[in-house]
mmCIF file with all atom_site columns, C-alpha atoms in Angstrom:
data_model
loop_
_atom_site.group_PDB
_atom_site.id
_atom_site.type_symbol
_atom_site.label_atom_id
_atom_site.label_alt_id
_atom_site.label_comp_id
_atom_site.label_asym_id
_atom_site.label_entity_id
_atom_site.label_seq_id
_atom_site.pdbx_PDB_ins_code
_atom_site.Cartn_x
_atom_site.Cartn_y
_atom_site.Cartn_z
_atom_site.occupancy
_atom_site.B_iso_or_equiv
_atom_site.pdbx_formal_charge
_atom_site.auth_seq_id
_atom_site.auth_comp_id
_atom_site.auth_asym_id
_atom_site.auth_atom_id
_atom_site.pdbx_PDB_model_num
ATOM 1   C CA . GLN A 1 1   ? 0.000   0.000   0.000  1.00 0.00 ? 615 GLN A CA 1
ATOM 2   C CA . VAL A 1 2   ? 1.353   3.409   -1.015 1.00 0.00 ? 616 VAL A CA 1
ATOM 3   C CA . PHE A 1 3   ? 0.667   6.456   1.163  1.00 0.00 ? 617 PHE A CA 1
ATOM 4   C CA . LEU A 1 4   ? -1.318  8.636   -1.247 1.00 0.00 ? 618 LEU A CA 1
ATOM 5   C CA . SER A 1 5   ? -3.726  10.258  1.188  1.00 0.00 ? 619 SER A CA 1
ATOM 6   C CA . VAL A 1 6   ? -4.046  14.019  1.549  1.00 0.00 ? 620 VAL A CA 1
ATOM 7   C CA . THR A 1 7   ? -4.448  15.640  4.945  1.00 0.00 ? 621 THR A CA 1
ATOM 8   C CA . SER A 1 8   ? -6.571  18.719  5.512  1.00 0.00 ? 622 SER A CA 1
ATOM 9   C CA . ILE A 1 9   ? -7.886  20.912  8.305  1.00 0.00 ? 623 ILE A CA 1
ATOM 10  C CA . LEU A 1 10  ? -11.498 22.051  7.980  1.00 0.00 ? 624 LEU A CA 1
ATOM 11  C CA . ASP A 1 11  ? -12.643 25.145  9.856  1.00 0.00 ? 625 ASP A CA 1
ATOM 12  C CA . MET A 1 12  ? -16.313 24.511  10.583 1.00 0.00 ? 626 MET A CA 1
ATOM 13  C CA . ALA A 1 13  ? -16.690 27.618  12.767 1.00 0.00 ? 627 ALA A CA 1
ATOM 14  C CA . VAL A 1 14  ? -18.311 29.516  9.881  1.00 0.00 ? 628 VAL A CA 1
ATOM 15  C CA . PHE A 1 15  ? -21.367 27.249  10.262 1.00 0.00 ? 629 PHE A CA 1
ATOM 16  C CA . ARG A 1 16  ? -21.646 27.624  14.032 1.00 0.00 ? 630 ARG A CA 1
ATOM 17  C CA . ASP A 1 17  ? -24.476 30.218  13.883 1.00 0.00 ? 631 ASP A CA 1
ATOM 18  C CA . HIS A 1 18  ? -26.630 27.968  11.693 1.00 0.00 ? 632 HIS A CA 1
ATOM 19  C CA . PHE A 1 19  ? -25.941 24.361  12.706 1.00 0.00 ? 633 PHE A CA 1
ATOM 20  C CA . VAL A 1 20  ? -25.045 22.193  15.643 1.00 0.00 ? 634 VAL A CA 1
ATOM 21  C CA . LEU A 1 21  ? -21.511 21.437  14.490 1.00 0.00 ? 635 LEU A CA 1
ATOM 22  C CA . GLU A 1 22  ? -21.554 17.869  15.810 1.00 0.00 ? 636 GLU A CA 1
ATOM 23  C CA . ASP A 1 23  ? -24.658 17.133  13.702 1.00 0.00 ? 637 ASP A CA 1
ATOM 24  C CA . LEU A 1 24  ? -23.099 18.750  10.633 1.00 0.00 ? 638 LEU A CA 1
ATOM 25  C CA . VAL A 1 25  ? -19.954 16.665  11.053 1.00 0.00 ? 639 VAL A CA 1
ATOM 26  C CA . GLU A 1 26  ? -22.053 13.492  11.201 1.00 0.00 ? 640 GLU A CA 1
ATOM 27  C CA . GLU A 1 27  ? -23.779 14.580  7.991  1.00 0.00 ? 641 GLU A CA 1
ATOM 28  C CA . ILE A 1 28  ? -20.528 15.143  6.105  1.00 0.00 ? 642 ILE A CA 1
ATOM 29  C CA . LYS A 1 29  ? -19.162 11.803  7.368  1.00 0.00 ? 643 LYS A CA 1
ATOM 30  C CA . LYS A 1 30  ? -22.118 10.072  5.715  1.00 0.00 ? 644 LYS A CA 1
ATOM 31  C CA . GLN A 1 31  ? -21.624 12.274  2.641  1.00 0.00 ? 645 GLN A CA 1
ATOM 32  C CA . SER A 1 32  ? -17.925 11.331  2.383  1.00 0.00 ? 646 SER A CA 1
ATOM 33  C CA . PRO A 1 33  ? -17.393 7.645   3.320  1.00 0.00 ? 647 PRO A CA 1
ATOM 34  C CA . ALA A 1 34  ? -13.964 7.609   1.651  1.00 0.00 ? 648 ALA A CA 1
ATOM 35  C CA . LEU A 1 35  ? -12.605 10.151  4.156  1.00 0.00 ? 649 LEU A CA 1
ATOM 36  C CA . SER A 1 36  ? -11.389 9.688   7.730  1.00 0.00 ? 650 SER A CA 1
ATOM 37  C CA . PHE A 1 37  ? -12.199 12.397  10.267 1.00 0.00 ? 651 PHE A CA 1
ATOM 38  C CA . GLY A 1 38  ? -10.446 13.356  13.476 1.00 0.00 ? 652 GLY A CA 1
ATOM 39  C CA . PRO A 1 39  ? -12.204 14.719  16.577 1.00 0.00 ? 653 PRO A CA 1
ATOM 40  C CA . LEU A 1 40  ? -14.033 18.043  16.324 1.00 0.00 ? 654 LEU A CA 1
ATOM 41  C CA . GLN A 1 41  ? -12.076 20.662  18.264 1.00 0.00 ? 655 GLN A CA 1
ATOM 42  C CA . PRO A 1 42  ? -13.768 23.384  20.396 1.00 0.00 ? 656 PRO A CA 1
ATOM 43  C CA . SER A 1 43  ? -12.402 25.943  17.919 1.00 0.00 ? 657 SER A CA 1
ATOM 44  C CA . GLY A 1 44  ? -14.408 24.296  15.116 1.00 0.00 ? 658 GLY A CA 1
ATOM 45  C CA . HIS A 1 45  ? -11.349 22.716  13.472 1.00 0.00 ? 659 HIS A CA 1
ATOM 46  C CA . ILE A 1 46  ? -11.513 19.087  12.363 1.00 0.00 ? 660 ILE A CA 1
ATOM 47  C CA . SER A 1 47  ? -8.793  17.076  10.638 1.00 0.00 ? 661 SER A CA 1
ATOM 48  C CA . VAL A 1 48  ? -9.590  15.040  7.528  1.00 0.00 ? 662 VAL A CA 1
ATOM 49  C CA . LEU A 1 49  ? -7.552  12.441  5.633  1.00 0.00 ? 663 LEU A CA 1
ATOM 50  C CA . GLY A 1 50  ? -8.313  10.788  2.313  1.00 0.00 ? 664 GLY A CA 1
ATOM 51  C CA . PRO A 1 51  ? -7.872  10.908  -1.467 1.00 0.00 ? 665 PRO A CA 1
ATOM 52  C CA . PHE A 1 52  ? -7.836  14.351  -3.062 1.00 0.00 ? 666 PHE A CA 1
ATOM 53  C CA . PRO A 1 53  ? -10.936 13.776  -5.277 1.00 0.00 ? 667 PRO A CA 1
ATOM 54  C CA . ALA A 1 54  ? -12.973 12.951  -2.167 1.00 0.00 ? 668 ALA A CA 1
ATOM 55  C CA . LEU A 1 55  ? -11.675 16.054  -0.386 1.00 0.00 ? 669 LEU A CA 1
ATOM 56  C CA . LYS A 1 56  ? -12.556 18.141  -3.422 1.00 0.00 ? 670 LYS A CA 1
ATOM 57  C CA . GLU A 1 57  ? -16.110 16.771  -3.392 1.00 0.00 ? 671 GLU A CA 1
ATOM 58  C CA . LEU A 1 58  ? -16.400 17.578  0.298  1.00 0.00 ? 672 LEU A CA 1
ATOM 59  C CA . ARG A 1 59  ? -15.150 21.100  -0.347 1.00 0.00 ? 673 ARG A CA 1
ATOM 60  C CA . ASN A 1 60  ? -17.801 21.610  -3.034 1.00 0.00 ? 674 ASN A CA 1
ATOM 61  C CA . PHE A 1 61  ? -20.475 20.226  -0.704 1.00 0.00 ? 675 PHE A CA 1
ATOM 62  C CA . LEU A 1 62  ? -19.538 22.652  2.080  1.00 0.00 ? 676 LEU A CA 1
ATOM 63  C CA . LEU A 1 63  ? -19.321 25.616  -0.294 1.00 0.00 ? 677 LEU A CA 1
ATOM 64  C CA . SER A 1 64  ? -22.783 24.767  -1.630 1.00 0.00 ? 678 SER A CA 1
ATOM 65  C CA . LYS A 1 65  ? -24.159 24.603  1.909  1.00 0.00 ? 679 LYS A CA 1
ATOM 66  C CA . ALA A 1 66  ? -22.502 27.916  2.790  1.00 0.00 ? 680 ALA A CA 1
ATOM 67  C CA . LYS A 1 67  ? -23.963 29.513  -0.346 1.00 0.00 ? 681 LYS A CA 1
ATOM 68  C CA . SER A 1 68  ? -27.475 28.335  0.547  1.00 0.00 ? 682 SER A CA 1
ATOM 69  C CA . LEU A 1 69  ? -27.077 29.877  4.009  1.00 0.00 ? 683 LEU A CA 1
ATOM 70  C CA . SER A 1 70  ? -26.022 33.169  2.469  1.00 0.00 ? 684 SER A CA 1
ATOM 71  C CA . GLU A 1 71  ? -29.079 33.179  0.200  1.00 0.00 ? 685 GLU A CA 1
ATOM 72  C CA . GLU A 1 72  ? -31.330 32.334  3.142  1.00 0.00 ? 686 GLU A CA 1
ATOM 73  C CA . ASP A 1 73  ? -29.964 35.268  5.112  1.00 0.00 ? 687 ASP A CA 1
ATOM 74  C CA . LYS A 1 74  ? -30.631 37.565  2.167  1.00 0.00 ? 688 LYS A CA 1
ATOM 75  C CA . ARG A 1 75  ? -34.217 36.356  1.794  1.00 0.00 ? 689 ARG A CA 1
ATOM 76  C CA . GLU A 1 76  ? -34.840 36.992  5.450  1.00 0.00 ? 690 GLU A CA 1
ATOM 77  C CA . GLY A 1 77  ? -33.610 40.541  5.079  1.00 0.00 ? 691 GLY A CA 1
ATOM 78  C CA . ARG A 1 78  ? -30.455 40.085  7.111  1.00 0.00 ? 692 ARG A CA 1
ATOM 79  C CA . SER A 1 79  ? -27.165 41.534  6.074  1.00 0.00 ? 693 SER A CA 1
ATOM 80  C CA . HIS A 1 80  ? -25.136 38.705  4.515  1.00 0.00 ? 694 HIS A CA 1
ATOM 81  C CA . GLN A 1 81  ? -22.034 40.856  4.193  1.00 0.00 ? 695 GLN A CA 1
ATOM 82  C CA . ARG A 1 82  ? -20.617 39.462  7.421  1.00 0.00 ? 696 ARG A CA 1
ATOM 83  C CA . LEU A 1 83  ? -21.129 35.880  6.249  1.00 0.00 ? 697 LEU A CA 1
ATOM 84  C CA . ARG A 1 84  ? -19.475 36.608  2.911  1.00 0.00 ? 698 ARG A CA 1
ATOM 85  C CA . LYS A 1 85  ? -16.508 38.083  4.691  1.00 0.00 ? 699 LYS A CA 1
ATOM 86  C CA . LYS A 1 86  ? -16.256 35.009  6.930  1.00 0.00 ? 700 LYS A CA 1
ATOM 87  C CA . LEU A 1 87  ? -16.470 32.710  3.916  1.00 0.00 ? 701 LEU A CA 1
ATOM 88  C CA . GLN A 1 88  ? -13.673 34.602  2.198  1.00 0.00 ? 702 GLN A CA 1
ATOM 89  C CA . GLU A 1 89  ? -11.568 34.350  5.327  1.00 0.00 ? 703 GLU A CA 1
ATOM 90  C CA . HIS A 1 90  ? -12.175 30.615  5.560  1.00 0.00 ? 704 HIS A CA 1
ATOM 91  C CA . ARG A 1 91  ? -12.430 29.664  1.882  1.00 0.00 ? 705 ARG A CA 1
ATOM 92  C CA . GLY A 1 92  ? -9.024  28.026  2.011  1.00 0.00 ? 706 GLY A CA 1
ATOM 93  C CA . ALA A 1 93  ? -10.017 25.938  5.013  1.00 0.00 ? 707 ALA A CA 1
ATOM 94  C CA . THR A 1 94  ? -10.976 22.931  2.882  1.00 0.00 ? 708 THR A CA 1
ATOM 95  C CA . GLU A 1 95  ? -7.882  23.039  0.683  1.00 0.00 ? 709 GLU A CA 1
ATOM 96  C CA . PRO A 1 96  ? -5.365  20.293  1.473  1.00 0.00 ? 710 PRO A CA 1
ATOM 97  C CA . ARG A 1 97  ? -2.775  21.405  3.983  1.00 0.00 ? 711 ARG A CA 1
ATOM 98  C CA . ASN A 1 98  ? -0.850  19.792  6.799  1.00 0.00 ? 712 ASN A CA 1
ATOM 99  C CA . SER A 1 99  ? -1.046  22.176  9.718  1.00 0.00 ? 713 SER A CA 1
ATOM 100 C CA . VAL A 1 100 ? -2.882  24.995  11.396 1.00 0.00 ? 714 VAL A CA 1
ATOM 101 C CA . ARG A 1 101 ? -2.013  27.463  14.129 1.00 0.00 ? 715 ARG A CA 1
ATOM 102 C CA . ASP A 1 102 ? -4.421  28.763  16.731 1.00 0.00 ? 716 ASP A CA 1
ATOM 103 C CA . ALA A 1 103 ? -5.342  32.431  16.841 1.00 0.00 ? 717 ALA A CA 1
ATOM 104 C CA . ARG A 1 104 ? -2.804  33.330  19.528 1.00 0.00 ? 718 ARG A CA 1
ATOM 105 C CA . GLY A 1 105 ? 0.037   31.466  17.851 1.00 0.00 ? 719 GLY A CA 1
ATOM 106 C CA . GLU A 1 106 ? 0.602   29.443  21.039 1.00 0.00 ? 720 GLU A CA 1
ATOM 107 C CA . LYS A 1 107 ? -0.183  26.034  19.575 1.00 0.00 ? 721 LYS A CA 1
ATOM 108 C CA . GLN A 1 108 ? 0.814   24.305  16.369 1.00 0.00 ? 722 GLN A CA 1
ATOM 109 C CA . VAL A 1 109 ? -1.143  21.359  14.972 1.00 0.00 ? 723 VAL A CA 1
ATOM 110 C CA . VAL A 1 110 ? 0.047   18.793  12.424 1.00 0.00 ? 724 VAL A CA 1
ATOM 111 C CA . VAL A 1 111 ? -2.174  16.115  10.880 1.00 0.00 ? 725 VAL A CA 1
ATOM 112 C CA . LEU A 1 112 ? -0.304  12.905  10.022 1.00 0.00 ? 726 LEU A CA 1
ATOM 113 C CA . ASP A 1 113 ? -1.093  9.508   8.584  1.00 0.00 ? 727 ASP A CA 1
ATOM 114 C CA . THR A 1 114 ? -1.223  7.246   11.646 1.00 0.00 ? 728 THR A CA 1
ATOM 115 C CA . ASP A 1 115 ? 1.277   4.740   10.216 1.00 0.00 ? 729 ASP A CA 1
ATOM 116 C CA . ILE A 1 116 ? 3.735   7.525   9.426  1.00 0.00 ? 730 ILE A CA 1
ATOM 117 C CA . TYR A 1 117 ? 3.233   8.884   12.942 1.00 0.00 ? 731 TYR A CA 1
ATOM 118 C CA . HIS A 1 118 ? 4.011   5.508   14.557 1.00 0.00 ? 732 HIS A CA 1
ATOM 119 C CA . TYR A 1 119 ? 7.063   5.020   12.340 1.00 0.00 ? 733 TYR A CA 1
ATOM 120 C CA . MET A 1 120 ? 8.432   8.456   13.240 1.00 0.00 ? 734 MET A CA 1
ATOM 121 C CA . ARG A 1 121 ? 7.741   7.903   16.924 1.00 0.00 ? 735 ARG A CA 1
ATOM 122 C CA . HIS A 1 122 ? 9.584   4.574   16.883 1.00 0.00 ? 736 HIS A CA 1
ATOM 123 C CA . PHE A 1 123 ? 12.594  5.334   14.704 1.00 0.00 ? 737 PHE A CA 1
ATOM 124 C CA . PHE A 1 124 ? 12.903  9.129   14.966 1.00 0.00 ? 738 PHE A CA 1
ATOM 125 C CA . PRO A 1 125 ? 11.732  10.050  18.479 1.00 0.00 ? 739 PRO A CA 1
ATOM 126 C CA . GLN A 1 126 ? 13.912  13.165  18.407 1.00 0.00 ? 740 GLN A CA 1
ATOM 127 C CA . THR A 1 127 ? 11.506  14.608  15.830 1.00 0.00 ? 741 THR A CA 1
ATOM 128 C CA . PHE A 1 128 ? 8.975   15.035  18.635 1.00 0.00 ? 742 PHE A CA 1
ATOM 129 C CA . GLN A 1 129 ? 11.353  16.786  20.998 1.00 0.00 ? 743 GLN A CA 1
ATOM 130 C CA . GLY A 1 130 ? 12.116  20.464  21.392 1.00 0.00 ? 744 GLY A CA 1
ATOM 131 C CA . ASN A 1 131 ? 13.070  23.053  23.963 1.00 0.00 ? 745 ASN A CA 1
ATOM 132 C CA . ASP A 1 132 ? 10.204  24.433  26.035 1.00 0.00 ? 746 ASP A CA 1
ATOM 133 C CA . VAL A 1 133 ? 7.480   22.579  24.113 1.00 0.00 ? 747 VAL A CA 1
ATOM 134 C CA . VAL A 1 134 ? 4.859   20.012  25.061 1.00 0.00 ? 748 VAL A CA 1
ATOM 135 C CA . ILE A 1 135 ? 3.852   17.544  22.343 1.00 0.00 ? 749 ILE A CA 1
ATOM 136 C CA . SER A 1 136 ? 0.811   15.263  22.376 1.00 0.00 ? 750 SER A CA 1
ATOM 137 C CA . GLY A 1 137 ? -0.779  13.043  19.754 1.00 0.00 ? 751 GLY A CA 1
ATOM 138 C CA . VAL A 1 138 ? -4.414  11.986  19.399 1.00 0.00 ? 752 VAL A CA 1
ATOM 139 C CA . THR A 1 139 ? -5.034  9.026   17.085 1.00 0.00 ? 753 THR A CA 1
ATOM 140 C CA . ASP A 1 140 ? -8.419  8.508   15.459 1.00 0.00 ? 754 ASP A CA 1
ATOM 141 C CA . GLY A 1 141 ? -8.271  5.707   12.911 1.00 0.00 ? 755 GLY A CA 1
ATOM 142 C CA . ASP A 1 142 ? -6.086  6.554   9.914  1.00 0.00 ? 756 ASP A CA 1
ATOM 143 C CA . ILE A 1 143 ? -5.152  10.027  11.112 1.00 0.00 ? 757 ILE A CA 1
ATOM 144 C CA . THR A 1 144 ? -3.220  11.303  14.110 1.00 0.00 ? 758 THR A CA 1
ATOM 145 C CA . THR A 1 145 ? -3.399  14.925  15.208 1.00 0.00 ? 759 THR A CA 1
ATOM 146 C CA . VAL A 1 146 ? -0.181  16.168  16.831 1.00 0.00 ? 760 VAL A CA 1
ATOM 147 C CA . CYS A 1 147 ? -0.405  19.277  19.026 1.00 0.00 ? 761 CYS A CA 1
ATOM 148 C CA . ILE A 1 148 ? 2.730   21.277  19.858 1.00 0.00 ? 762 ILE A CA 1
ATOM 149 C CA . GLY A 1 149 ? 2.352   23.849  22.620 1.00 0.00 ? 763 GLY A CA 1
ATOM 150 C CA . ASN A 1 150 ? 4.592   26.006  24.765 1.00 0.00 ? 764 ASN A CA 1
ATOM 151 C CA . ALA A 1 151 ? 5.756   24.391  27.990 1.00 0.00 ? 765 ALA A CA 1
ATOM 152 C CA . GLY A 1 152 ? 5.143   27.528  30.044 1.00 0.00 ? 766 GLY A CA 1
ATOM 153 C CA . SER A 1 153 ? 3.383   30.855  29.885 1.00 0.00 ? 767 SER A CA 1
ATOM 154 C CA . LYS A 1 154 ? 6.643   32.484  28.839 1.00 0.00 ? 768 LYS A CA 1
ATOM 155 C CA . GLY A 1 155 ? 7.393   29.936  26.148 1.00 0.00 ? 769 GLY A CA 1
ATOM 156 C CA . ASP A 1 156 ? 8.569   31.173  22.791 1.00 0.00 ? 770 ASP A CA 1
ATOM 157 C CA . ALA A 1 157 ? 6.110   30.417  19.970 1.00 0.00 ? 771 ALA A CA 1
ATOM 158 C CA . ALA A 1 158 ? 9.115   30.066  17.648 1.00 0.00 ? 772 ALA A CA 1
ATOM 159 C CA . HIS A 1 159 ? 10.036  26.800  19.401 1.00 0.00 ? 773 HIS A CA 1
ATOM 160 C CA . SER A 1 160 ? 6.657   25.271  18.574 1.00 0.00 ? 774 SER A CA 1
ATOM 161 C CA . LEU A 1 161 ? 6.918   26.450  14.987 1.00 0.00 ? 775 LEU A CA 1
ATOM 162 C CA . ARG A 1 162 ? 10.360  24.874  14.537 1.00 0.00 ? 776 ARG A CA 1
ATOM 163 C CA . VAL A 1 163 ? 9.155   21.535  15.897 1.00 0.00 ? 777 VAL A CA 1
ATOM 164 C CA . ARG A 1 164 ? 6.088   21.635  13.640 1.00 0.00 ? 778 ARG A CA 1
ATOM 165 C CA . LYS A 1 165 ? 8.217   22.268  10.560 1.00 0.00 ? 779 LYS A CA 1
ATOM 166 C CA . LYS A 1 166 ? 10.578  19.441  11.533 1.00 0.00 ? 780 LYS A CA 1
ATOM 167 C CA . ILE A 1 167 ? 7.660   17.017  11.901 1.00 0.00 ? 781 ILE A CA 1
ATOM 168 C CA . GLU A 1 168 ? 6.167   18.120  8.571  1.00 0.00 ? 782 GLU A CA 1
ATOM 169 C CA . HIS A 1 169 ? 9.486   17.778  6.744  1.00 0.00 ? 783 HIS A CA 1
ATOM 170 C CA . ASN A 1 170 ? 10.184  14.294  8.100  1.00 0.00 ? 784 ASN A CA 1
ATOM 171 C CA . SER A 1 171 ? 6.621   13.203  7.348  1.00 0.00 ? 785 SER A CA 1
ATOM 172 C CA . VAL A 1 172 ? 6.922   14.265  3.708  1.00 0.00 ? 786 VAL A CA 1
ATOM 173 C CA . GLU A 1 173 ? 10.278  12.512  3.312  1.00 0.00 ? 787 GLU A CA 1
ATOM 174 C CA . LEU A 1 174 ? 8.978   9.282   4.860  1.00 0.00 ? 788 LEU A CA 1
ATOM 175 C CA . GLN A 1 175 ? 5.877   9.277   2.661  1.00 0.00 ? 789 GLN A CA 1
ATOM 176 C CA . LYS A 1 176 ? 8.199   9.082   -0.348 1.00 0.00 ? 790 LYS A CA 1
ATOM 177 C CA . ILE A 1 177 ? 9.889   5.854   0.749  1.00 0.00 ? 791 ILE A CA 1
ATOM 178 C CA . LEU A 1 178 ? 7.555   3.988   3.101  1.00 0.00 ? 792 LEU A CA 1
ATOM 179 C CA . ARG A 1 179 ? 5.018   1.352   2.122  1.00 0.00 ? 793 ARG A CA 1
ATOM 180 C CA . LYS A 1 180 ? 2.664   -0.825  4.134  1.00 0.00 ? 794 LYS A CA 1
ATOM 181 C CA . GLU A 1 181 ? 1.790   -4.521  4.011  1.00 0.00 ? 795 GLU A CA 1
ATOM 182 C CA . ARG A 1 182 ? -1.102  -6.004  6.000  1.00 0.00 ? 796 ARG A CA 1
ATOM 183 C CA . LEU A 1 183 ? -0.793  -9.490  7.482  1.00 0.00 ? 797 LEU A CA 1
ATOM 184 C CA . SER A 1 184 ? -4.261  -10.740 8.409  1.00 0.00 ? 798 SER A CA 1
ATOM 185 C CA . PHE A 1 185 ? -4.793  -13.477 10.958 1.00 0.00 ? 799 PHE A CA 1
ATOM 186 C CA . LYS A 1 186 ? -5.968  -16.659 9.244  1.00 0.00 ? 800 LYS A CA 1
ATOM 187 C CA . GLU A 1 187 ? -7.735  -17.606 12.437 1.00 0.00 ? 801 GLU A CA 1
ATOM 188 C CA . GLN A 1 188 ? -9.158  -15.343 15.114 1.00 0.00 ? 802 GLN A CA 1
ATOM 189 C CA . SER A 1 189 ? -7.967  -17.587 17.943 1.00 0.00 ? 803 SER A CA 1
ATOM 190 C CA . ARG A 1 190 ? -5.661  -16.172 20.592 1.00 0.00 ? 804 ARG A CA 1
ATOM 191 C CA . GLY A 1 191 ? -3.086  -18.850 19.804 1.00 0.00 ? 805 GLY A CA 1
ATOM 192 C CA . GLU A 1 192 ? -2.958  -17.867 16.117 1.00 0.00 ? 806 GLU A CA 1
ATOM 193 C CA . LYS A 1 193 ? -2.496  -14.205 16.972 1.00 0.00 ? 807 LYS A CA 1
ATOM 194 C CA . GLN A 1 194 ? 0.303   -14.928 19.439 1.00 0.00 ? 808 GLN A CA 1
ATOM 195 C CA . ARG A 1 195 ? 2.032   -17.260 16.963 1.00 0.00 ? 809 ARG A CA 1
ATOM 196 C CA . LEU A 1 196 ? 2.083   -14.605 14.238 1.00 0.00 ? 810 LEU A CA 1
ATOM 197 C CA . LYS A 1 197 ? 3.277   -11.929 16.671 1.00 0.00 ? 811 LYS A CA 1
ATOM 198 C CA . ARG A 1 198 ? 6.141   -14.148 17.867 1.00 0.00 ? 812 ARG A CA 1
ATOM 199 C CA . LEU A 1 199 ? 7.120   -14.880 14.284 1.00 0.00 ? 813 LEU A CA 1
ATOM 200 C CA . CYS A 1 200 ? 7.273   -11.149 13.507 1.00 0.00 ? 814 CYS A CA 1
ATOM 201 C CA . GLU A 1 201 ? 9.413   -10.562 16.610 1.00 0.00 ? 815 GLU A CA 1
ATOM 202 C CA . ARG A 1 202 ? 11.903  -13.234 15.504 1.00 0.00 ? 816 ARG A CA 1
ATOM 203 C CA . LEU A 1 203 ? 12.239  -11.611 12.085 1.00 0.00 ? 817 LEU A CA 1
ATOM 204 C CA . LYS A 1 204 ? 12.790  -8.064  13.360 1.00 0.00 ? 818 LYS A CA 1
ATOM 205 C CA . PRO A 1 205 ? 16.598  -8.387  13.875 1.00 0.00 ? 819 PRO A CA 1
ATOM 206 C CA . ARG A 1 206 ? 16.909  -9.201  10.170 1.00 0.00 ? 820 ARG A CA 1
ATOM 207 C CA . TYR A 1 207 ? 14.759  -6.185  9.235  1.00 0.00 ? 821 TYR A CA 1
ATOM 208 C CA . PRO A 1 208 ? 15.778  -3.493  11.751 1.00 0.00 ? 822 PRO A CA 1
ATOM 209 C CA . GLU A 1 209 ? 14.031  -0.690  9.826  1.00 0.00 ? 823 GLU A CA 1
ATOM 210 C CA . VAL A 1 210 ? 10.643  -2.408  9.673  1.00 0.00 ? 824 VAL A CA 1
ATOM 211 C CA . LEU A 1 211 ? 7.894   -1.460  12.113 1.00 0.00 ? 825 LEU A CA 1
ATOM 212 C CA . THR A 1 212 ? 5.127   -3.908  13.001 1.00 0.00 ? 826 THR A CA 1
ATOM 213 C CA . ILE A 1 213 ? 1.869   -2.514  14.389 1.00 0.00 ? 827 ILE A CA 1
ATOM 214 C CA . PRO A 1 214 ? -0.441  -5.188  15.875 1.00 0.00 ? 828 PRO A CA 1
ATOM 215 C CA . TYR A 1 215 ? -4.242  -4.866  15.814 1.00 0.00 ? 829 TYR A CA 1
ATOM 216 C CA . ASP A 1 216 ? -7.049  -7.226  16.801 1.00 0.00 ? 830 ASP A CA 1
ATOM 217 C CA . THR A 1 217 ? -7.548  -8.592  13.266 1.00 0.00 ? 831 THR A CA 1
ATOM 218 C CA . HIS A 1 218 ? -4.166  -8.063  11.584 1.00 0.00 ? 832 HIS A CA 1
ATOM 219 C CA . ILE A 1 219 ? -0.602  -6.779  11.821 1.00 0.00 ? 833 ILE A CA 1
ATOM 220 C CA . ASP A 1 220 ? 0.531   -3.847  9.701  1.00 0.00 ? 834 ASP A CA 1
ATOM 221 C CA . VAL A 1 221 ? 4.127   -3.926  8.471  1.00 0.00 ? 835 VAL A CA 1
ATOM 222 C CA . VAL A 1 222 ? 5.598   -0.513  7.614  1.00 0.00 ? 836 VAL A CA 1
ATOM 223 C CA . GLY A 1 223 ? 8.959   0.041   5.909  1.00 0.00 ? 837 GLY A CA 1
ATOM 224 C CA . THR A 1 224 ? 10.652  0.412   2.547  1.00 0.00 ? 838 THR A CA 1
ATOM 225 C CA . SER A 1 225 ? 9.324   -1.601  -0.396 1.00 0.00 ? 839 SER A CA 1
ATOM 226 C CA . SER A 1 226 ? 12.176  -4.120  -0.357 1.00 0.00 ? 840 SER A CA 1
ATOM 227 C CA . ASP A 1 227 ? 12.066  -4.592  3.417  1.00 0.00 ? 841 ASP A CA 1
ATOM 228 C CA . ILE A 1 228 ? 8.359   -5.196  3.774  1.00 0.00 ? 842 ILE A CA 1
ATOM 229 C CA . PHE A 1 229 ? 8.310   -7.462  0.719  1.00 0.00 ? 843 PHE A CA 1
ATOM 230 C CA . GLY A 1 230 ? 11.029  -9.664  2.182  1.00 0.00 ? 844 GLY A CA 1
ATOM 231 C CA . PHE A 1 231 ? 9.520   -9.542  5.659  1.00 0.00 ? 845 PHE A CA 1
ATOM 232 C CA . ALA A 1 232 ? 6.005   -10.477 4.485  1.00 0.00 ? 846 ALA A CA 1
ATOM 233 C CA . GLU A 1 233 ? 7.300   -13.277 2.252  1.00 0.00 ? 847 GLU A CA 1
ATOM 234 C CA . GLU A 1 234 ? 9.198   -14.840 5.127  1.00 0.00 ? 848 GLU A CA 1
ATOM 235 C CA . VAL A 1 235 ? 6.169   -14.605 7.397  1.00 0.00 ? 849 VAL A CA 1
ATOM 236 C CA . ARG A 1 236 ? 3.972   -16.294 4.788  1.00 0.00 ? 850 ARG A CA 1
#
């Protein structure tokens, strides 16, 4: 499997005056089954991961909904100038991008493919380290949202920015070389799962740059094309 997903941050705050955002998010999830969504933040931001065509369709859907709200305001005699201004400010919110900064510049957010995140955490832990910063990751399915904040009230926002850029750079470089192979359990018995896990552990010294991520129904193998091909063939 090649990592071809696009990550995006949607700013749903523009709809706050017209919808319950949680209900709107549920609607767009049903509208876009090919996309994976992160948790809805209090600010109205929500992270999305998936193929670009699906993100483009979602963007068109949200723009159409925003346009209908603007027309409704006009029919009701309200001034829709404020809404138009907000739409212009947020019109890039559904374009693919990797990160967003909060209004005060105190926190940086990076949206990563979960497999890339685990690989970086395991083999490049220094990527998630920096002076005077606190880093946390929230995983929701295929996407992981990484938050980088200042360690103290006097923290320098530049530290968070440097860490964010380092994470983004390493993520892009890893996406170019990493691939994923899925090893499904032939049987769902506990013994079968343990046997396959032990086999993977025995092979790891021969493939030191391969990461195995166990789940209830399968094991994901992440690494370079040659490594995961050899690893999976030996397991089979």
